[in-house]
Short mmCIF file of C-alpha atoms and ligand atoms in Angstrom, two decimals:
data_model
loop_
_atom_site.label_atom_id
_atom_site.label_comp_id
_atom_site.label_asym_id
_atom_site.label_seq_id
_atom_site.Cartn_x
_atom_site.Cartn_y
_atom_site.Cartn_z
CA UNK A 20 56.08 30.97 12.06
CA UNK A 21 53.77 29.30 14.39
CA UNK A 22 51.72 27.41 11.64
CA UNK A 23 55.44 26.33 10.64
CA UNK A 24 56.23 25.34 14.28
CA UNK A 25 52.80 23.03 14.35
CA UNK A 26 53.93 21.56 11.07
CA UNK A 27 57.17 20.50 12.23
CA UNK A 28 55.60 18.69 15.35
CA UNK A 29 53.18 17.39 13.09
CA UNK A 30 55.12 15.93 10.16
CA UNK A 31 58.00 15.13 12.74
CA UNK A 32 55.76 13.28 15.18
CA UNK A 33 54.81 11.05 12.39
CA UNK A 34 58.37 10.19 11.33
CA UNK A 35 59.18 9.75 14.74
CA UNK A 36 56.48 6.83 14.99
CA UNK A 37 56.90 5.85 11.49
CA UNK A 38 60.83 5.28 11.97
CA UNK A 39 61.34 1.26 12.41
CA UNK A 40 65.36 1.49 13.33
CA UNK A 41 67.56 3.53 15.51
CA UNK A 42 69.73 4.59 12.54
CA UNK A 43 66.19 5.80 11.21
CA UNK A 44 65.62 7.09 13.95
CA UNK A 45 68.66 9.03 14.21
CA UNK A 46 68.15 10.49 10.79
CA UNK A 47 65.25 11.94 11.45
CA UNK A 48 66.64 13.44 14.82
CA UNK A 49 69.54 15.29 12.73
CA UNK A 50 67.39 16.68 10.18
CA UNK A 51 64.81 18.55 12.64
CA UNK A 52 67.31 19.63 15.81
CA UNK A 53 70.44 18.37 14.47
CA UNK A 54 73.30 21.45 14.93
CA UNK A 55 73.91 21.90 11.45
CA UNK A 56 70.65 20.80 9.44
CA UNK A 57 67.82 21.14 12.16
CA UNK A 58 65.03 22.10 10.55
CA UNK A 59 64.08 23.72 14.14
CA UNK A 60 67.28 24.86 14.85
CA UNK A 61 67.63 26.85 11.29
CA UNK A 62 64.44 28.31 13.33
CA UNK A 63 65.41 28.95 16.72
CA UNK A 64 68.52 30.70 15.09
CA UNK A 65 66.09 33.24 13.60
CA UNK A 66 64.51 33.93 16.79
CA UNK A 67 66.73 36.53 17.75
CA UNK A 68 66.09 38.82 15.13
CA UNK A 69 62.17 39.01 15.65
CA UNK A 70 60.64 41.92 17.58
CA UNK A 71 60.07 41.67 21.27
CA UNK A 72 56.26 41.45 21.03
CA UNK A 73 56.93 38.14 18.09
CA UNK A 74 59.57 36.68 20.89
CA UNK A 75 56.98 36.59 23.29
CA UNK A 76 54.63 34.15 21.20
CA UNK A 77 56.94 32.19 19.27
CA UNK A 78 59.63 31.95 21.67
CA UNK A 79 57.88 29.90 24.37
CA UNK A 80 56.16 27.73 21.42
CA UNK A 81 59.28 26.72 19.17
CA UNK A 82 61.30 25.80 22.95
CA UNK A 83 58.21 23.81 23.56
CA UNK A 84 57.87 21.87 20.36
CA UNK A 85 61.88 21.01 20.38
CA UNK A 86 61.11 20.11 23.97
CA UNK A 87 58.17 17.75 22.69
CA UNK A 88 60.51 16.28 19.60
CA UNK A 89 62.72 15.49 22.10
CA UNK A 90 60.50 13.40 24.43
CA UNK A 91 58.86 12.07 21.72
CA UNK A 92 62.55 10.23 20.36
CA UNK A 93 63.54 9.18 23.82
CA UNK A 94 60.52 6.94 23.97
CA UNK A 95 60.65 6.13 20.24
CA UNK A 96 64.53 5.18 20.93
CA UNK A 97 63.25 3.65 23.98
CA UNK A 98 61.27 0.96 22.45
CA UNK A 99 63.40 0.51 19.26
CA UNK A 100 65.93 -0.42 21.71
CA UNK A 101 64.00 -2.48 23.56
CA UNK A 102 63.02 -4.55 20.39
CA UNK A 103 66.81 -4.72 18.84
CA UNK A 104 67.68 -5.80 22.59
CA UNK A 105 70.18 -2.84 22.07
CA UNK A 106 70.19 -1.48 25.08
CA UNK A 107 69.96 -2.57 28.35
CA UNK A 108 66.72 -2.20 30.02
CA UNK A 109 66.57 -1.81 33.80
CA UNK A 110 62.87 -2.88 34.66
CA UNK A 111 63.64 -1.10 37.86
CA UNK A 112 63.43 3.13 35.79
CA UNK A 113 60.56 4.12 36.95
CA UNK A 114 57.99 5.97 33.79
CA UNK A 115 58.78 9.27 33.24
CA UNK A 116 55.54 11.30 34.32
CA UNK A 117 53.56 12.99 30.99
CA UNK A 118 55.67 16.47 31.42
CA UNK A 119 53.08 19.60 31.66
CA UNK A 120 54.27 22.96 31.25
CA UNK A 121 52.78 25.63 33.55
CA UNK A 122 51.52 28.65 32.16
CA UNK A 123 50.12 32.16 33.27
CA UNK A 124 46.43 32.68 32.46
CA UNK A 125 46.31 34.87 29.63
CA UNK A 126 44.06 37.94 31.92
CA UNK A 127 47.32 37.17 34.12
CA UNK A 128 50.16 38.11 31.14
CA UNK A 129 47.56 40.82 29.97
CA UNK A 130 47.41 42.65 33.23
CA UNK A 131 51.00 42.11 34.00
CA UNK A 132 52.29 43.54 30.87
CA UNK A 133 49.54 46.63 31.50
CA UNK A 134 51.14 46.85 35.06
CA UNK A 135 54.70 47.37 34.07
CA UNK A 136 53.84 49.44 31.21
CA UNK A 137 51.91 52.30 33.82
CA UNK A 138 54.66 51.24 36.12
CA UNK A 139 57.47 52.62 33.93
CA UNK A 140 54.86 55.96 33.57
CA UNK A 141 55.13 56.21 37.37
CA UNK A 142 51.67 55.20 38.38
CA UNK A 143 51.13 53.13 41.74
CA UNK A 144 49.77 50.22 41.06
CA UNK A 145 46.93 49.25 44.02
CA UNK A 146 44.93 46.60 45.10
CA UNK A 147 41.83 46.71 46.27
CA UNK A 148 39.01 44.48 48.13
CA UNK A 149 36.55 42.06 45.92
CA UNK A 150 34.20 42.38 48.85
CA UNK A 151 33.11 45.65 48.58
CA UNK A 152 30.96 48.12 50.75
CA UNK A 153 28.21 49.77 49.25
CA UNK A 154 29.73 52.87 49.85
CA UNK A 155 32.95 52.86 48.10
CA UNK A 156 31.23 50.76 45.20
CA UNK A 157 27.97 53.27 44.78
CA UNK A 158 27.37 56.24 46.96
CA UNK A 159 31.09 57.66 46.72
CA UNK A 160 30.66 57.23 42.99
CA UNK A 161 27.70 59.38 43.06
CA UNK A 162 25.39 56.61 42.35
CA UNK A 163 22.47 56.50 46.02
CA UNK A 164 20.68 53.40 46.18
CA UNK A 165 17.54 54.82 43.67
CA UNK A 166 19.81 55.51 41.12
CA UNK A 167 18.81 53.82 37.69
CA UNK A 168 23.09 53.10 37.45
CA UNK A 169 22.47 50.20 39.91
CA UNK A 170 20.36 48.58 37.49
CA UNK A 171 22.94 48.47 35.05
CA UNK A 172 25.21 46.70 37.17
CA UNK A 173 23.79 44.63 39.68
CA UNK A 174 25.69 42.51 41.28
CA UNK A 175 25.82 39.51 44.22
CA UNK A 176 24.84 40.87 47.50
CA UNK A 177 26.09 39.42 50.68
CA UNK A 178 23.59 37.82 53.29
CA UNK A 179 23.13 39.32 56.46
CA UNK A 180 25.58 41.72 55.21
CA UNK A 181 23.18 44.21 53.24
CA UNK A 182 25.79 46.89 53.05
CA UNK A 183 28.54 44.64 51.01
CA UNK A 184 28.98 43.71 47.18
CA UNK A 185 30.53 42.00 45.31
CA UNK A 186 32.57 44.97 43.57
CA UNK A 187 31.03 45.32 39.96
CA UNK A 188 34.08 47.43 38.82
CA UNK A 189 37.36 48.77 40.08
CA UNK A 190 36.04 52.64 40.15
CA UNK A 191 35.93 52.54 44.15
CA UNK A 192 39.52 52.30 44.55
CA UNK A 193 39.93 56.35 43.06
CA UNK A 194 38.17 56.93 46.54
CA UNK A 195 39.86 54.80 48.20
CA UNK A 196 43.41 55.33 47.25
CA UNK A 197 42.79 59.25 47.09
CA UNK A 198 41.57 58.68 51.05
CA UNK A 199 44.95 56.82 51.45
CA UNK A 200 47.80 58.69 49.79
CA UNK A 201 45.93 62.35 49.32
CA UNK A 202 46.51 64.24 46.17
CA UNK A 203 48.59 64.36 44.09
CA UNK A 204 48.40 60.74 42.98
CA UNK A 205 48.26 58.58 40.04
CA UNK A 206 47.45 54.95 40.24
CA UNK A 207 46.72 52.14 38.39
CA UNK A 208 44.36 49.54 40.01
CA UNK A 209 43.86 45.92 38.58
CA UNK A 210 41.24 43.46 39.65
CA UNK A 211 38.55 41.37 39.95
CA UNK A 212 35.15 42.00 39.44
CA UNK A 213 31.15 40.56 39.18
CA UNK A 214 28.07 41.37 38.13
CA UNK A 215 25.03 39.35 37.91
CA UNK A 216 24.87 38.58 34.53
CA UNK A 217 22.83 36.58 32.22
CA UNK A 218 25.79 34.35 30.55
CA UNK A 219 26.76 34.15 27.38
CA UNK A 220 29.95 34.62 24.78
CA UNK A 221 29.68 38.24 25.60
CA UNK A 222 28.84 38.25 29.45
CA UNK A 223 30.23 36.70 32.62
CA UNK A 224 29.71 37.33 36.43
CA UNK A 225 33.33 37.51 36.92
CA UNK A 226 35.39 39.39 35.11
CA UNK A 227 38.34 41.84 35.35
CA UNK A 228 38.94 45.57 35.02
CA UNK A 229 41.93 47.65 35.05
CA UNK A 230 41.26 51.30 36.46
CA UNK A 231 43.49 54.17 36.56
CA UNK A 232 43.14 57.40 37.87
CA UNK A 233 45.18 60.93 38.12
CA UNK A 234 44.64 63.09 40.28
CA UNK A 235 46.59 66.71 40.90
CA UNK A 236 46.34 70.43 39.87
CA UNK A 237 45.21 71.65 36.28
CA UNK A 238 45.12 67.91 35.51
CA UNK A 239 42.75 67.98 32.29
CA UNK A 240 40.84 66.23 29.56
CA UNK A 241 44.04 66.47 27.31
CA UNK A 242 46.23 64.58 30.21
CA UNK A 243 43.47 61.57 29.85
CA UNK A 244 43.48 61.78 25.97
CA UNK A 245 47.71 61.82 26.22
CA UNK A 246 47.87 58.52 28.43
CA UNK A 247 45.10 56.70 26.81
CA UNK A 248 47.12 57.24 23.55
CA UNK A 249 50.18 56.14 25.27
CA UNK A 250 48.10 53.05 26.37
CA UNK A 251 46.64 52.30 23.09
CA UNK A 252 49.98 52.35 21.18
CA UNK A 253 51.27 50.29 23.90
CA UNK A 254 48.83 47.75 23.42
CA UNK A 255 48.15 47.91 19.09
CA UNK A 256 51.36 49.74 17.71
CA UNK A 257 52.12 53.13 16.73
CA UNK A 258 49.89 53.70 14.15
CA UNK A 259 46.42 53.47 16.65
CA UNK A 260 44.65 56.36 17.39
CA UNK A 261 42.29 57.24 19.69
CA UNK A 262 39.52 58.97 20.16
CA UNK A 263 36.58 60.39 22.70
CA UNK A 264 32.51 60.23 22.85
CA UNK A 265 30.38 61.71 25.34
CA UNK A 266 29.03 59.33 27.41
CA UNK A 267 27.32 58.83 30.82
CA UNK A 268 29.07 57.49 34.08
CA UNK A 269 27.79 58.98 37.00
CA UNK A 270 31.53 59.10 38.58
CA UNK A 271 32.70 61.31 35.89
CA UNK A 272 32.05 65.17 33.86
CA UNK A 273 32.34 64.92 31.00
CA UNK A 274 32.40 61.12 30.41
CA UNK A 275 33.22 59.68 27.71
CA UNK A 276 34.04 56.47 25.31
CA UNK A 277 37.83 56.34 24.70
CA UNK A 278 37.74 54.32 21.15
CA UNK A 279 41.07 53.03 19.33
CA UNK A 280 41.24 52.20 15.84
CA UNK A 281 40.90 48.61 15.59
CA UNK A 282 43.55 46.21 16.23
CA UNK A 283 42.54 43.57 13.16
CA UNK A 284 41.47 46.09 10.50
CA UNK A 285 43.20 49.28 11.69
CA UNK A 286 40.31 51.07 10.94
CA UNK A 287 38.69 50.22 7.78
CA UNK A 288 36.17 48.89 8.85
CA UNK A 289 35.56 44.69 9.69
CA UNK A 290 33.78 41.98 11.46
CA UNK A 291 35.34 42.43 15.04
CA UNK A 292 34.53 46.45 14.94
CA UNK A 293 31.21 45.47 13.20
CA UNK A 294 32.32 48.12 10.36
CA UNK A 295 32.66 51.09 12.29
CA UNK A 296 36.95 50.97 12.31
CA UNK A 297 36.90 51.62 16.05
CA UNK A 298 36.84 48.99 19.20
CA UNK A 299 35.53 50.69 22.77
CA UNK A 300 38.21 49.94 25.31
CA UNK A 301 38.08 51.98 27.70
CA UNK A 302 35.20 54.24 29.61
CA UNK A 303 36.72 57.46 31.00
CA UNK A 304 36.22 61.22 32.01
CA UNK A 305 36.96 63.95 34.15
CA UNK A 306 36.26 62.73 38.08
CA UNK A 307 32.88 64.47 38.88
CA UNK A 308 33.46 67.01 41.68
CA UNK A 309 30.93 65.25 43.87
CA UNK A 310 33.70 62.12 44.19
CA UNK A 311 36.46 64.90 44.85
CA UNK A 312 34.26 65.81 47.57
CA UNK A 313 34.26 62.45 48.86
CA UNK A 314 37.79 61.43 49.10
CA UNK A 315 37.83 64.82 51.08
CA UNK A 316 39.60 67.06 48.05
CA UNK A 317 38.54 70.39 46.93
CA UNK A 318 37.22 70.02 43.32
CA UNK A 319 38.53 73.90 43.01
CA UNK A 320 42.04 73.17 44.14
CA UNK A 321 42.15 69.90 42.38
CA UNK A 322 41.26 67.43 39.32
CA UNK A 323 41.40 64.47 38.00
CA UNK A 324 40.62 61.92 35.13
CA UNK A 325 39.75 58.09 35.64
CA UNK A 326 39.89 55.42 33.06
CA UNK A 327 38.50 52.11 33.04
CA UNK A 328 39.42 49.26 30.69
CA UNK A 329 38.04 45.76 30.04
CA UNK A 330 41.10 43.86 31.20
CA UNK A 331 39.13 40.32 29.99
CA UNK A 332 38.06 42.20 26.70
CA UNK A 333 42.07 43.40 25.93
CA UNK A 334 42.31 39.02 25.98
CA UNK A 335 39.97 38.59 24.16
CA UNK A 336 40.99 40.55 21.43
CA UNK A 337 44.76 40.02 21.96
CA UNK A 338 44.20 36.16 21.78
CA UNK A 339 41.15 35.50 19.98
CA UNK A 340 39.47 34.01 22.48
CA UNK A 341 35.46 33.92 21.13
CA UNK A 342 33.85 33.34 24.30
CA UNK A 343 34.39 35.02 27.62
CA UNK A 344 33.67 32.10 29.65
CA UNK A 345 36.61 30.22 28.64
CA UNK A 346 38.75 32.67 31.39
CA UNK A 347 37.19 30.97 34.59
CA UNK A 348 36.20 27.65 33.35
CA UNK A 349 39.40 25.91 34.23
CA UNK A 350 39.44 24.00 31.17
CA UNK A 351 42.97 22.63 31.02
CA UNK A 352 42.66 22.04 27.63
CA UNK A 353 42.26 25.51 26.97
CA UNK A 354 44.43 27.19 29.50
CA UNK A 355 47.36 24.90 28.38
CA UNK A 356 47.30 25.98 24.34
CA UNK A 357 50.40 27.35 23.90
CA UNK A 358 49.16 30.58 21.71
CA UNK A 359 49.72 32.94 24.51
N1 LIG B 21 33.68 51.80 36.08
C1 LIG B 21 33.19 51.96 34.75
C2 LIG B 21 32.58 50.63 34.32
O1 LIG B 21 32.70 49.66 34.98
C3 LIG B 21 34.29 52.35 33.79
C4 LIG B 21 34.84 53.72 34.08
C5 LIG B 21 35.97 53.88 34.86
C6 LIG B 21 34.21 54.85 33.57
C7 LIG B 21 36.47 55.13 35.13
C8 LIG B 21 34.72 56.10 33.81
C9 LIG B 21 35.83 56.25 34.60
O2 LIG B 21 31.93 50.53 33.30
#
């Protein structure tokens, strides 16, 4: 529908231009938003029986291009006018500005869609600080200064201030939050976050996380795999599963990979999963007793899992964007497409 949208604007855009009288004009106005036999509004009476998720998308778009159309006749019937001596032209009208729409960043409608969505599961949804002690970023985490984990994700350090970072993920807040509101709690925290990073379509300094955490008696492994599920069918439909591979994070025992099947193949096997069927979204586990300890909780009273997900990387894949520097470059040209 939106390759149908384009070629409307397209193909219109040239009969708009092409058309060398008003009557012409007019003719092409009725046949692409005229009531009866609008070629765009035989679309924009269909919208209403799409899903919610194709609303979103083509919505927006097909209100935009009739928006467009429409500018695009007033001037053509503007200057037709002006050449027929038609109508009268006050010299005096002052130029209608270019109109640009306003948009939210795509990591913006990503995160705010994840928000309601743990929201309506009753999580609290947090904020926490960029500028981060050492502390809450490492040590709480169970990662001391020597630890090879800092290595991994180094990050900007703060002159004269040799105890703050630059947070490199959202993990501190469990700490935090559990220091705050106690146990039990669940929380979703979304934010901003750096590294130092060799660049490229892969890497960026800046970047943004989503972390959520529960945190309460008997809370177990099967409580993580339930919500990420939840998450994942959220995010890719019904059909997505999920599933978990050990791996290491300090923070949590057992860690692991949460893996869904993949959103473009649904698991066959293609380029974006590299053949394996499955995309790594989010890193999880069981909070490590040691970070119980340090948000002042007995680890025999009380458990937890944490989960952390690539808020930049759910773009990426959700749009298509190819290269993760696009998201901070403040290209307007690419922040104005009208794909998300
Ligand atoms: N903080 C980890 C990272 O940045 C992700 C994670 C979050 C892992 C929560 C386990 C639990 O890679």
């Amino acid at each position: 529908m939106l390759k149908q949208l384009d070629e409307i604007l397209t193909s219109v855009a040239a009969a708009i231009a092409a058309s060398d009288s008003l009557a012409d004009l007019d003719s092409v106005e009725i046949n692409v938003v005229g009531r009866k036999q609008g070629r765009l509004t035989a679309i924009l009476k269909t919208l209403g029986g799409l899903s919610i998720e194709e609303k979103k998308i083509v919505g927006p778009r097909a209100q935009k291009v009739k928006i467009e159309i429409e500018i695009l006749i007033a001037a053509r019937r503007a200057e037709l006018e002006a050449v027929s001596g038609a109508g009268l032209i006050d010299i005096s009208e002052p130029v209608l500005p270019k109109q640009n729409y306003g948009a939210l960043h795509p990591i913006s409608i990503v995160r705010e869609d994840l928000e309601k969505f743990f929201r309506s599961k009753g999580f609290l949804v947090l904020d926490g600080p960029e500028l981060e002690s050492e502390f809450y970023n490492f040590e709480v985490l169970n990662i001391p200064a020597d630890h090879p984990a800092r290595d991994m994700q180094d990050t900007f350090y703060i002159k004269d201030h040799p105890s703050l970072v630059m947070r490199t993920h959202t993990s501190g807040m469990q700490v935090r939050a559990l220091e705050t509101y106690g146990a039990p709690l669940a929380a979703v925290v979304p934010g901003r976050c750096f590294r130092n990073e060799a660049t490229d379509v892969r890497h960026e300094h800046t970047f943004y996380q989503f972390e959520g955490f529960v945190v309460g008696e008997r809370v177990t492994l099967g409580d993580l795999k339930g919500v990420l599920e939840a998450c994942a069918t959220h995010l890719y439909g019904p059909s997505t599963r999920v599933r978990l591979r050990p791996k290491f994070y300090p923070f949590v025992e057992p860690g692991v990979n949460g893996e869904v099947t993949c959103s473009m193949c649904g698991g066959a096997g293609c380029t974006l999963c590299k053949g394996t069927g499955w995309l790594e979204i989010f890193g999880c586990g069981m909070i490590h007793p040691e970070v119980l300890r340090a948000a002042k909780l007995d680890p025999e009273k009380v458990s937890g899992f944490a989960f952390g997900l690539g808020l930049t990387r759910i773009a990426m894949l959700k749009f298509g964007v190819g290269d993760v520097r696009e998201f901070n470059a403040g290209d307007l040209n690419f922040l104005q497409q009208t794909i998300w």
